XYZ file of C-alpha atoms in Angstrom:
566
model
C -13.090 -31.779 15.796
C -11.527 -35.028 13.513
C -8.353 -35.945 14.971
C -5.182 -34.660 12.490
C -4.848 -37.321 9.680
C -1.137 -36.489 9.055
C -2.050 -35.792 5.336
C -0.687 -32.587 4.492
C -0.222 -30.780 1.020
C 3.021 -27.778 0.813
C 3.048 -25.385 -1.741
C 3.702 -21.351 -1.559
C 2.223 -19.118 1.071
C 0.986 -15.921 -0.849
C -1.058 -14.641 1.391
C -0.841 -14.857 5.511
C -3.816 -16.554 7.712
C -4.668 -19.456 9.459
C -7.795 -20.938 8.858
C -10.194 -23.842 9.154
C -13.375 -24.403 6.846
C -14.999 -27.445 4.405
C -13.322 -27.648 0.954
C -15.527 -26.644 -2.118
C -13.651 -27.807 -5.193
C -13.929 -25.580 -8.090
C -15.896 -27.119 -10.960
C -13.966 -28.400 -13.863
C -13.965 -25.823 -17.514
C -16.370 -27.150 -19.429
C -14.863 -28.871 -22.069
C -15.977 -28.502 -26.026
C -18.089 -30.842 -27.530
C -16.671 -33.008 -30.219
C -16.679 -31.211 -33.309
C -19.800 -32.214 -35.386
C -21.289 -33.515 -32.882
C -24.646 -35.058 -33.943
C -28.075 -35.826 -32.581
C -28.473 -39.255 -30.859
C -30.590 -41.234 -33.147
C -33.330 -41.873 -30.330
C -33.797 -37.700 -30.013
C -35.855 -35.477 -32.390
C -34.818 -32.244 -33.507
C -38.052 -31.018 -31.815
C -36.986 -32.921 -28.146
C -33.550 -31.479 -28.341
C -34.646 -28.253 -29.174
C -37.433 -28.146 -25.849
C -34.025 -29.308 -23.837
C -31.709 -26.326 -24.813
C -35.255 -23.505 -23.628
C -35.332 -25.814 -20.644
C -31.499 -25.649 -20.275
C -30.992 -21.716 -20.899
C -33.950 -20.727 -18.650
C -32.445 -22.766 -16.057
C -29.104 -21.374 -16.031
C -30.718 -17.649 -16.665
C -33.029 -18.540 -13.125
C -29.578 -19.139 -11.448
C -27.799 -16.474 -12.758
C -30.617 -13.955 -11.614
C -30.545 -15.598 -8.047
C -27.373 -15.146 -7.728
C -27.275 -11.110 -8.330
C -29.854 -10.711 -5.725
C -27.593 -11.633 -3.151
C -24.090 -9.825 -4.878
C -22.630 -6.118 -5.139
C -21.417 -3.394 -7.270
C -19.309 -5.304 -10.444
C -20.078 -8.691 -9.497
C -23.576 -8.088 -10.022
C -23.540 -5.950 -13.051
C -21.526 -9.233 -14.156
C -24.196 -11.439 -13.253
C -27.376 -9.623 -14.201
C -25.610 -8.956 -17.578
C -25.041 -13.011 -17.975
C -28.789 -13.675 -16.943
C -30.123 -11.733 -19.592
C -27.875 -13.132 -22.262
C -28.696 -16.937 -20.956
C -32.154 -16.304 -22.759
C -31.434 -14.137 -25.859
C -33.868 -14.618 -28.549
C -31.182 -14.340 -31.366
C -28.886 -16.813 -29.634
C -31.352 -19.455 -29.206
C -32.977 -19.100 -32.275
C -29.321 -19.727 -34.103
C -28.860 -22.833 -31.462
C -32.168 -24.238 -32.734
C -31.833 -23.794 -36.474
C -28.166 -25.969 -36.052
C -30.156 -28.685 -33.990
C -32.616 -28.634 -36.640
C -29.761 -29.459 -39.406
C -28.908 -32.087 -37.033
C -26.120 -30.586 -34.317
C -26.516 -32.053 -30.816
C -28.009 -29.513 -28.439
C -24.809 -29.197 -27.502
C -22.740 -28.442 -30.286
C -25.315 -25.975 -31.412
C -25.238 -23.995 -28.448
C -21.403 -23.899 -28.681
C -21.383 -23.194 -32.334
C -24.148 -20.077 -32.485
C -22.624 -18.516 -29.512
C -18.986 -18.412 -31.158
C -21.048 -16.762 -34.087
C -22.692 -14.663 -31.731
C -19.680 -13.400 -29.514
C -17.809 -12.616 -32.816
C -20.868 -10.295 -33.953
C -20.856 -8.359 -30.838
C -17.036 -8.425 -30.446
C -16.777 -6.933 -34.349
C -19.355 -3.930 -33.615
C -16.887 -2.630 -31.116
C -17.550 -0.855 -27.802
C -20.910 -1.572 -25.370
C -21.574 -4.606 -27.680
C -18.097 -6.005 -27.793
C -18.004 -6.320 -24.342
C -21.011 -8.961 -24.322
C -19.256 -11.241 -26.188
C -17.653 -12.845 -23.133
C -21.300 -12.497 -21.466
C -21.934 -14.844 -24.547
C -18.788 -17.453 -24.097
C -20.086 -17.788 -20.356
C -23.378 -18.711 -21.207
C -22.529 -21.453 -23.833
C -20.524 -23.051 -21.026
C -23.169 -22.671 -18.786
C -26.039 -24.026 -20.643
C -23.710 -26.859 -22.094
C -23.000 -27.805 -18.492
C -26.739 -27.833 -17.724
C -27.696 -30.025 -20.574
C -24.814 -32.690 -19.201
C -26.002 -32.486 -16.130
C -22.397 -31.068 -14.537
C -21.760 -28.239 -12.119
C -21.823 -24.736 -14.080
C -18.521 -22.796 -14.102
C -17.514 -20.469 -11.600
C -17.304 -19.739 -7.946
C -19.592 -22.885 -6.029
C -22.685 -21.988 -4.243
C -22.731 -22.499 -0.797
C -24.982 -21.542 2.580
C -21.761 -21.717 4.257
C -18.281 -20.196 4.267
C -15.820 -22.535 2.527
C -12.230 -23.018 1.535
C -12.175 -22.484 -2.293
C -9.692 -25.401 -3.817
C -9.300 -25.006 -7.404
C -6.357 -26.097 -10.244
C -6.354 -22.431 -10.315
C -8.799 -19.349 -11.071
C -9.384 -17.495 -13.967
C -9.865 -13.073 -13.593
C -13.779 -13.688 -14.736
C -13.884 -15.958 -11.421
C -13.231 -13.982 -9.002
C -16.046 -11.222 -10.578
C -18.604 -12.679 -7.427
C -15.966 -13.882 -5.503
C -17.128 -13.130 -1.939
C -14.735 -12.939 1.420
C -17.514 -13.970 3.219
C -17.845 -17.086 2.030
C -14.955 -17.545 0.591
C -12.675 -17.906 3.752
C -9.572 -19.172 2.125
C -8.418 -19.540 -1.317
C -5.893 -22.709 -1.966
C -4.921 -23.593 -5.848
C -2.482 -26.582 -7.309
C -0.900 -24.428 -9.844
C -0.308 -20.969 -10.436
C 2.614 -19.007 -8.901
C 3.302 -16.211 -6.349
C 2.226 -13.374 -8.546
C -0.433 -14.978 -10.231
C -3.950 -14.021 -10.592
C -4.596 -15.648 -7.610
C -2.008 -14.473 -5.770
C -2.722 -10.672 -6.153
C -6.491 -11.265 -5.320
C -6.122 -13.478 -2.715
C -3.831 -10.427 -1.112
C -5.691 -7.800 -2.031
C -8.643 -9.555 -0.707
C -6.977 -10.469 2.420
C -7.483 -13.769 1.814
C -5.402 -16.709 3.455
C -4.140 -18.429 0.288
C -1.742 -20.927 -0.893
C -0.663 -21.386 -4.694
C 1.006 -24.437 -5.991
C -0.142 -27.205 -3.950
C 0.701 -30.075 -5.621
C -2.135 -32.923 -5.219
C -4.727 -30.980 -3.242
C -7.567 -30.789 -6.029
C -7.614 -35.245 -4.776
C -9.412 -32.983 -1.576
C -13.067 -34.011 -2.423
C -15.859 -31.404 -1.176
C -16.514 -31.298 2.773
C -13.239 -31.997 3.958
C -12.014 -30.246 6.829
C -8.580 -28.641 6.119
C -6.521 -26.121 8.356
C -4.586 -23.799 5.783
C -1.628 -21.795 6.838
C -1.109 -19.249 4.117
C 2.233 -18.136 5.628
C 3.288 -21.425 6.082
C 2.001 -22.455 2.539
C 0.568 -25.305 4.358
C -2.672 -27.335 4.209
C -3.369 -30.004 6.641
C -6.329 -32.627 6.398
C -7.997 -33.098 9.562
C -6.883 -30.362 11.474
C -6.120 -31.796 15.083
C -5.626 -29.634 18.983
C -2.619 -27.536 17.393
C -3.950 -26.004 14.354
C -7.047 -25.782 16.281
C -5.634 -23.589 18.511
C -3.132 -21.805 15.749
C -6.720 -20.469 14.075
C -7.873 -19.183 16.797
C -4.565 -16.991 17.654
C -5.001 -15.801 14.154
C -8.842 -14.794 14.693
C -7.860 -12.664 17.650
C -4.959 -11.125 16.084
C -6.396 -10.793 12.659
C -8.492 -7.945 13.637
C -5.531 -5.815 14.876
C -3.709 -6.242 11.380
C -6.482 -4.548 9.780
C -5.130 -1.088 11.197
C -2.284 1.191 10.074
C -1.786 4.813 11.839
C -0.460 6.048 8.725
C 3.569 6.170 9.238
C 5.694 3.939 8.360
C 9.507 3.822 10.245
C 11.405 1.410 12.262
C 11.762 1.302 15.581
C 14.759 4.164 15.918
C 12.339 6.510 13.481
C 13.848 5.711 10.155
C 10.966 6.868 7.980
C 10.002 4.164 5.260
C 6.559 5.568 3.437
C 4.224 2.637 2.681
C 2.380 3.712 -0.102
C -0.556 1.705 -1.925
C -1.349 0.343 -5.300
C -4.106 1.347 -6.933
C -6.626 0.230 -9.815
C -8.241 3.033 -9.848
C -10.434 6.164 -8.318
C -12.553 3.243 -5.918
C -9.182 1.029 -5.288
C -7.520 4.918 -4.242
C -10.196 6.161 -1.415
C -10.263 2.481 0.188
C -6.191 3.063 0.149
C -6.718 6.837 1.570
C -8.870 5.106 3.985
C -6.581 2.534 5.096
C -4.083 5.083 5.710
C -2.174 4.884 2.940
C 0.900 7.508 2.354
C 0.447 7.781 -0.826
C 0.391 5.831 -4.090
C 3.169 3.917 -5.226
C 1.647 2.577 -8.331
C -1.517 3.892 -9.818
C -2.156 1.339 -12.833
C -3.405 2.860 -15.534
C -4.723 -0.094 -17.728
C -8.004 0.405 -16.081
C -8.627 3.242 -18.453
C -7.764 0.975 -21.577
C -8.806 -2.448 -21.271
C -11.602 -3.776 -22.860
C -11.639 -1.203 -24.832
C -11.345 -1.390 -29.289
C -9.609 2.454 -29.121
C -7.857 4.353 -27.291
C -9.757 6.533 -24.730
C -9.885 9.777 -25.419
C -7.795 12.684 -23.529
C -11.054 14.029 -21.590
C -12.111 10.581 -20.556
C -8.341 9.661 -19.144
C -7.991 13.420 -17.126
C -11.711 12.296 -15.449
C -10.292 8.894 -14.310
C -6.489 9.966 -13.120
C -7.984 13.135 -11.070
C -10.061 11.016 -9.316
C -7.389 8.481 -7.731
C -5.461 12.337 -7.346
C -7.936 14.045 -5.864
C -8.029 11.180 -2.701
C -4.435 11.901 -2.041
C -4.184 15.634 -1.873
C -0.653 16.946 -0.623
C 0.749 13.336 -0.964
C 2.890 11.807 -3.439
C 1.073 9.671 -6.167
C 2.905 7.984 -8.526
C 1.025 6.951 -11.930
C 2.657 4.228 -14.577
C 2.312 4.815 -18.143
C 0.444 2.298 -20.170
C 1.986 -1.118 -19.392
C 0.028 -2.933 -22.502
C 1.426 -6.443 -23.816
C 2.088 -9.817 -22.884
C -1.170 -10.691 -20.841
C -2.661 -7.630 -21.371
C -3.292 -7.241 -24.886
C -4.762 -4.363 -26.553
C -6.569 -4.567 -29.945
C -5.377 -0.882 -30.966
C -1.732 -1.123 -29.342
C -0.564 -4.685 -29.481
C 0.423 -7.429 -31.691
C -1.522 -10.901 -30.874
C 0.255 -12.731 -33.362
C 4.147 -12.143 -31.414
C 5.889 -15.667 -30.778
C 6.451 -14.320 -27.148
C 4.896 -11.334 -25.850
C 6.738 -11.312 -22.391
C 9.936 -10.505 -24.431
C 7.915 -8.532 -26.999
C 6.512 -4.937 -27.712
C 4.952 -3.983 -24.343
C 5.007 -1.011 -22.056
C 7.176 1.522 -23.171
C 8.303 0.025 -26.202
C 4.473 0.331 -27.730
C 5.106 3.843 -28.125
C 8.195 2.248 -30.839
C 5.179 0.352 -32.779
C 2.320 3.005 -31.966
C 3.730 6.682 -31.531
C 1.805 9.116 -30.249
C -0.542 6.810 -27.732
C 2.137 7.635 -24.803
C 2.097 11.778 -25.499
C -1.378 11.461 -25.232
C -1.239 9.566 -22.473
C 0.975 12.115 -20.832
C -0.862 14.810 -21.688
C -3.912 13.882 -20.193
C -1.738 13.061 -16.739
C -0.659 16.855 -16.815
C -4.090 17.968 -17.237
C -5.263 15.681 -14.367
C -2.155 17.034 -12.350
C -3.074 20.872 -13.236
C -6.620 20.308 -11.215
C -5.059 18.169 -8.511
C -3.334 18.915 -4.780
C -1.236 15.796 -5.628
C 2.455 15.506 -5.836
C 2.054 13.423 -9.445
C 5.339 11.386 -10.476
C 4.770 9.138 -13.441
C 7.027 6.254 -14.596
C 7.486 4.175 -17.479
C 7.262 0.336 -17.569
C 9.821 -1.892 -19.409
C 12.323 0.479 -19.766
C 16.102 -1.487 -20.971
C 18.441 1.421 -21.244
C 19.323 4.746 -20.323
C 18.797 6.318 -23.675
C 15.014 4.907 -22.802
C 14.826 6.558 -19.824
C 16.207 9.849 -21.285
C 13.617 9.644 -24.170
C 11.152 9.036 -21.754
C 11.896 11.754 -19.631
C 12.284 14.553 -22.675
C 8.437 13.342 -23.219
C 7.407 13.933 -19.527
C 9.117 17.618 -19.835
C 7.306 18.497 -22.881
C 3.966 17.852 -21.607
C 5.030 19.384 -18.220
C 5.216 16.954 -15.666
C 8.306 17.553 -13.456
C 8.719 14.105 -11.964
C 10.212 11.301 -14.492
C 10.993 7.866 -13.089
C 11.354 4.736 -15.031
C 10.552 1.007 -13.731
C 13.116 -1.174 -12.863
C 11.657 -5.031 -13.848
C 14.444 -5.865 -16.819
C 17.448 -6.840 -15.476
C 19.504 -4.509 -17.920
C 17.920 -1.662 -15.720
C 19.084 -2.711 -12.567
C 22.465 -3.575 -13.997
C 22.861 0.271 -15.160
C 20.817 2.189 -12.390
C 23.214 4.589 -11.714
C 23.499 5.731 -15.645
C 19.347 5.668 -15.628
C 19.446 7.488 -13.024
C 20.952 10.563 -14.256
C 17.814 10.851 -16.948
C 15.220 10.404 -14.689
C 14.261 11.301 -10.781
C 13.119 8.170 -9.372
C 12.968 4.525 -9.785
C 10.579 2.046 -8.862
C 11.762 -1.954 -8.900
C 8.355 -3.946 -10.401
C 9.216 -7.071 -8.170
C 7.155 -9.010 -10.143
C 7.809 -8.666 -13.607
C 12.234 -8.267 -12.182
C 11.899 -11.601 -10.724
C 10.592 -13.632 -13.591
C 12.334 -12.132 -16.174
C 16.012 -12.636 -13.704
C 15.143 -16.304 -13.272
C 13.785 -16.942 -16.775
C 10.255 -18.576 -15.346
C 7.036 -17.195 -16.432
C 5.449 -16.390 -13.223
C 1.708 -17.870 -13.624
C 2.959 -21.529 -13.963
C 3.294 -23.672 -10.952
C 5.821 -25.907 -11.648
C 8.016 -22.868 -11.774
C 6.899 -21.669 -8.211
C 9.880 -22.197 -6.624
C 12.104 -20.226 -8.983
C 9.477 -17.428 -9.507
C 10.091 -15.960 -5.981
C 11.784 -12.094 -4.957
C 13.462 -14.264 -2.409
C 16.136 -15.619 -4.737
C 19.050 -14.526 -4.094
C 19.874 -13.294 -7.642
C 16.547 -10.883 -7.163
C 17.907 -9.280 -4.181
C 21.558 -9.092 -5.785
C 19.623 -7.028 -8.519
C 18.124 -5.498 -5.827
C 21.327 -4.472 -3.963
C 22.611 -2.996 -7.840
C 20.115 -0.945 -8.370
C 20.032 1.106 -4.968
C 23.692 1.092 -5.106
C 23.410 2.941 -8.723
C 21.212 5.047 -6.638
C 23.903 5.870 -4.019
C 26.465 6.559 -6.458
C 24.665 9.020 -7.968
C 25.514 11.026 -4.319
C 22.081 13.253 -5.035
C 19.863 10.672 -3.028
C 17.698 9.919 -6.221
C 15.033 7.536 -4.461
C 14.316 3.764 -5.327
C 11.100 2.534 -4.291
C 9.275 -1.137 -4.787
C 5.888 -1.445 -6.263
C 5.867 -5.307 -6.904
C 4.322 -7.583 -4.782
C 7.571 -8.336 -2.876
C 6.807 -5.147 -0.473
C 3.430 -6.889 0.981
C 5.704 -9.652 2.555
C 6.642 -7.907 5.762
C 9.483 -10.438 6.413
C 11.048 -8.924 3.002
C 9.610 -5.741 3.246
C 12.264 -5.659 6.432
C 15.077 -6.923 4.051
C 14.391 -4.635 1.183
C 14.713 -1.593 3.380
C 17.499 -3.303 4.846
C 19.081 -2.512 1.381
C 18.332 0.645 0.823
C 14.910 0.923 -0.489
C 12.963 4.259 0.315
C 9.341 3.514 -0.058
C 7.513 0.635 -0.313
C 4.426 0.035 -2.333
C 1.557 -2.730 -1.712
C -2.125 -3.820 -1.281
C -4.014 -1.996 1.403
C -4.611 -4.548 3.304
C -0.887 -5.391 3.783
C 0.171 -1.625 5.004
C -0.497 -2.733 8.777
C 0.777 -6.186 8.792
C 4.071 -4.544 7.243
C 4.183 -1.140 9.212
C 4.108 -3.328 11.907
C 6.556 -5.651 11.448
C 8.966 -2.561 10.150
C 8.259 -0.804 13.527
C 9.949 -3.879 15.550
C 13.263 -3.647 14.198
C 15.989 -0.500 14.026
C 17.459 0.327 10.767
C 20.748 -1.645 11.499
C 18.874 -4.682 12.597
C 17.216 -4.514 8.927
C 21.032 -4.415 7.484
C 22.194 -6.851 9.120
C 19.279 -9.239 7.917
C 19.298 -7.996 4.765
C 23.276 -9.073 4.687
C 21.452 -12.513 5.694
C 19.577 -12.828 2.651
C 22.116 -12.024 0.504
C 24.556 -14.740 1.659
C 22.111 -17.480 1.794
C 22.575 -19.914 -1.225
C 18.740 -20.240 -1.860
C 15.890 -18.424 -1.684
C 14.196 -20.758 0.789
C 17.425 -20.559 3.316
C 17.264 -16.707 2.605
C 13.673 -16.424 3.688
C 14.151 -19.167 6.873
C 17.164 -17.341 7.905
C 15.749 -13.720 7.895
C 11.894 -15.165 9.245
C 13.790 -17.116 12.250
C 15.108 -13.379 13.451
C 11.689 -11.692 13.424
C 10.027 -13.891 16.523
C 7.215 -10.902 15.554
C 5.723 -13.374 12.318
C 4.852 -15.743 14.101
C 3.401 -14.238 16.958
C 1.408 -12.526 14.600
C 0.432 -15.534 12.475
C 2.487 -13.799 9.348
């Protein structure tokens, strides 16, 4: 083992584990060729066309290796890629540019736009291969420079992933066994990253300022409670990684009731994806679902899925929770998930635009089918179905919402609280609907102003701030005065911190809602303290100026995180 160099990168701990491995940097996007682009004068048409075969055949050959070895989606992804690497019609466009004089280059990237906008304009199966087509332009265009192809690095040993930051279609053969640790420069604490590195159960750090300079087959110790990467890792983290691998093993189980030490019950329910993301929960020992996202059943999709095909996909995440509460979220389409049918691509700001709820303002009709279908899927099921709206701003939402809930039966209404309007006026929300459900996430960014995937805005974009937990504080008060115990639950990513998960039922929070892999770090944590103890650090947080004091402060009085490694 090197001796520690004293070089050490800080950014945000999203994800807890402590770690050693070599650093694989992520390969650079490939960048566009210059428009018009020509053929050097020294290359014929006929050389440059024999180097784009060569080229495509190459990359399909690696793409077809690489499924061998993967699973389930990742290899549906790559055998899908492979075949479109060599399409006839694709390089057959390619050539005929090169022959008009294009660089190999430019053609490629020129006949596959023309391609992917065929496919994407036929709708359904084929529109879906149009990003199949995008990949393999930047593939083959990387081959014919001579570059690293995009994507996750090959490697015939486990690494620590360093990246600027990853993309959704990168982490499609992402692999935990190789991949030991994730670690990005940019990117927040919900980003994409963030919420796979977590679900996962991934050590990761986001925002790391400097550490793509890292070059490949350094040896780094990363702390991804911490938020901590040292170069060189000397006797102490040494011995810090293997606590972690000896105590790792015992996080990974949850005996399925969540309470603090005097018996306070505190459910810790899961989020869910969908039917495979809610039998992996029910297997974890979930209590439930605290946010089944229905999006799955929409995206990448030109219209709107019919009734039957939505009933099928809900019963399935209901039927692995029978007798337990499951609470399912309306459509929450917009901002960076865009619909073709639902939503507006051309809005100045989507974030503050016509998402969630407020679709059904632009598009009526989507959401009572929606609903609907969830009634059906509830009429077959042994779960206790809630459902909940996303964005909602003001009571009279919340009202309208729940007069749609009651006319397609469903007895449960809730609302989500991630404006801060909805916080503010909890209490008047609250007497429309049953439940609410604070969407940590989505609360935080919009409270501090600080769109939650950049990394310079890191340090704002965190449910420590104190202004989050003031809103917080509001909304389970609103709650309280109702005097009918109306229940406020959190489904953002807040609840997988088990420091804050103590906090947040400190203040009054019922159930929490997280990644499977976080229920046992969390129960666990939650069973060391007594409900006062969680008060009183909760009344911590809330007097500490910043959110890095608040989080210091309430972390110094559980001893239990660091024993742990959390």
């Amino acid at each position: 083992m090197q001796t520690f160099t004293g070089i050490e990168y800080t950014g945000v701990g999203v994800s807890p584990g402590r770690i050693i491995g070599s650093v694989r940097q992520m390969p650079h996007p490939v960048s566009e060729p210059p428009v018009g682009e020509r053929l050097a004068a020294d290359v014929t048409a006929e050389d440059a066309s024999a180097a784009l075969r060569t080229a495509s055949k190459a990359v399909q050959a690696s793409l077809t290796a690489r499924s061998v070895g993967a699973q389930g989606a990742g290899r549906e992804v790559l055998e899908a890629t492979a075949l479109m690497a060599s399409d006839p019609m694709l390089i057959k466009a390619a050539v005929k540019l090169i022959t008009a004089g294009s660089s190999p280059e430019r053609a490629i990237w020129d006949a596959a736009a023309s391609v992917a906008e065929m496919l994407h304009n036929l709708g359904g199966y084929m529109a879906e291969r149009a990003t199949d087509v995008l990949d393999v332009r930047s593939r083959i265009v990387a081959e014919l420079r001579g570059v690293p192809a995009p994507g996750i690095p090959l490697s015939d040993t486990p690494f620590i992933l360093v990246a600027e930051d990853l993309a959704p279609a990168d982490t499609a053969t992402l692999d935990p066994a190789n991949v030991i640790a994730l670690v990005t420069s940019s990117g927040g604490p919900q980003s994409h990253t963030a919420i796979i590195a977590r679900a996962l159960g991934l050590p990761a750090v986001v925002a790391a300022v400097g550490v793509t300079a890292v070059t490949d087959g350094t040896l780094v110790y990363v702390d991804g409670a911490a938020g901590t990467i040292a170069v060189g890792p000397g006797a102490d983290e040494v011995a810090a990684a293997k606590a972690w691998a000896a105590t790792a093993a015992a996080l990974t189980v949850f005996d399925g009731n969540g309470r603090t030490s005097d018996g306070h019950l505190v459910p810790l329910l899961s989020n869910v994806g969908g039917a495979a993301d809610a039998v992996k929960a029910a297997a974890a020992g979930a209590q439930g679902v605290g946010l089944l996202r229905t999006e799955f059943c929409f995206l990448d999709r030109d219209t709107e899925p019919t009734i039957d095909e939505q009933v099928a996909a809900y019963r399935g995440v209901f039927d692995a929770f029978p007798g337990m509460k499951v609470v399912l979220r309306t459509l929450d389409a917009g901002a960076d998930k865009p619909l073709p049918f639902l939503t507006d691509a051309s809005e100045p700001n989507p974030a503050l635009g016509v998402r969630g709820y407020r679709t059904d303002f632009t598009s009526p009709g989507v959401l009572e089918r929606q609903l609907q279908a969830v009634a059906q899927a509830a009429e077959g099921s042994d779960a206790d179905v809630w459902v909940m709206a996303p964005m909602i701003s003001t009571a009279d939402e919340a009202g309208d919402f729940a007069a749609l809930c009651a006319a397609a039966g469903l007895k449960t209404p809730g609302v989500m609280v991630e404006v801060p309007s909805a916080a503010l006026t909890s209490e008047a929300i609250l007497k429309r609907v049953d439940f609410v459900s604070l969407g940590t996430n989505d609360l935080t960014q919009y409270a501090m102003a600080a769109d939650r995937q950049l990394g310079p805005l890191a340090a704002l974009n965190t449910p420590w701030q104190p202004a989050v937990l003031q809103l917080v504080r509001l909304t389970v008060a609103g709650a309280l005065a109702e005097g009918h115990g109306k229940p406020v639950g959190v489904c953002g990513e807040a609840a997988a911190d088990p420091a804050l998960a103590v906090v947040l039922v400190g203040l009054g929070v019922a159930t929490l809602s997280m990644t499977a892999r976080a229920l046992s770090a969390v129960g666990t944590v939650l069973a060391s303290v007594t409900l006062a103890e969680a008060q009183k650090l909760a009344a911590v947080a809330l007097a500490a100026p910043n959110a890095n004091e608040a989080r210091a402060s309430v972390r110094a009085h559980l001893p239990i995180l660091e024993e742990l490694g959390l």
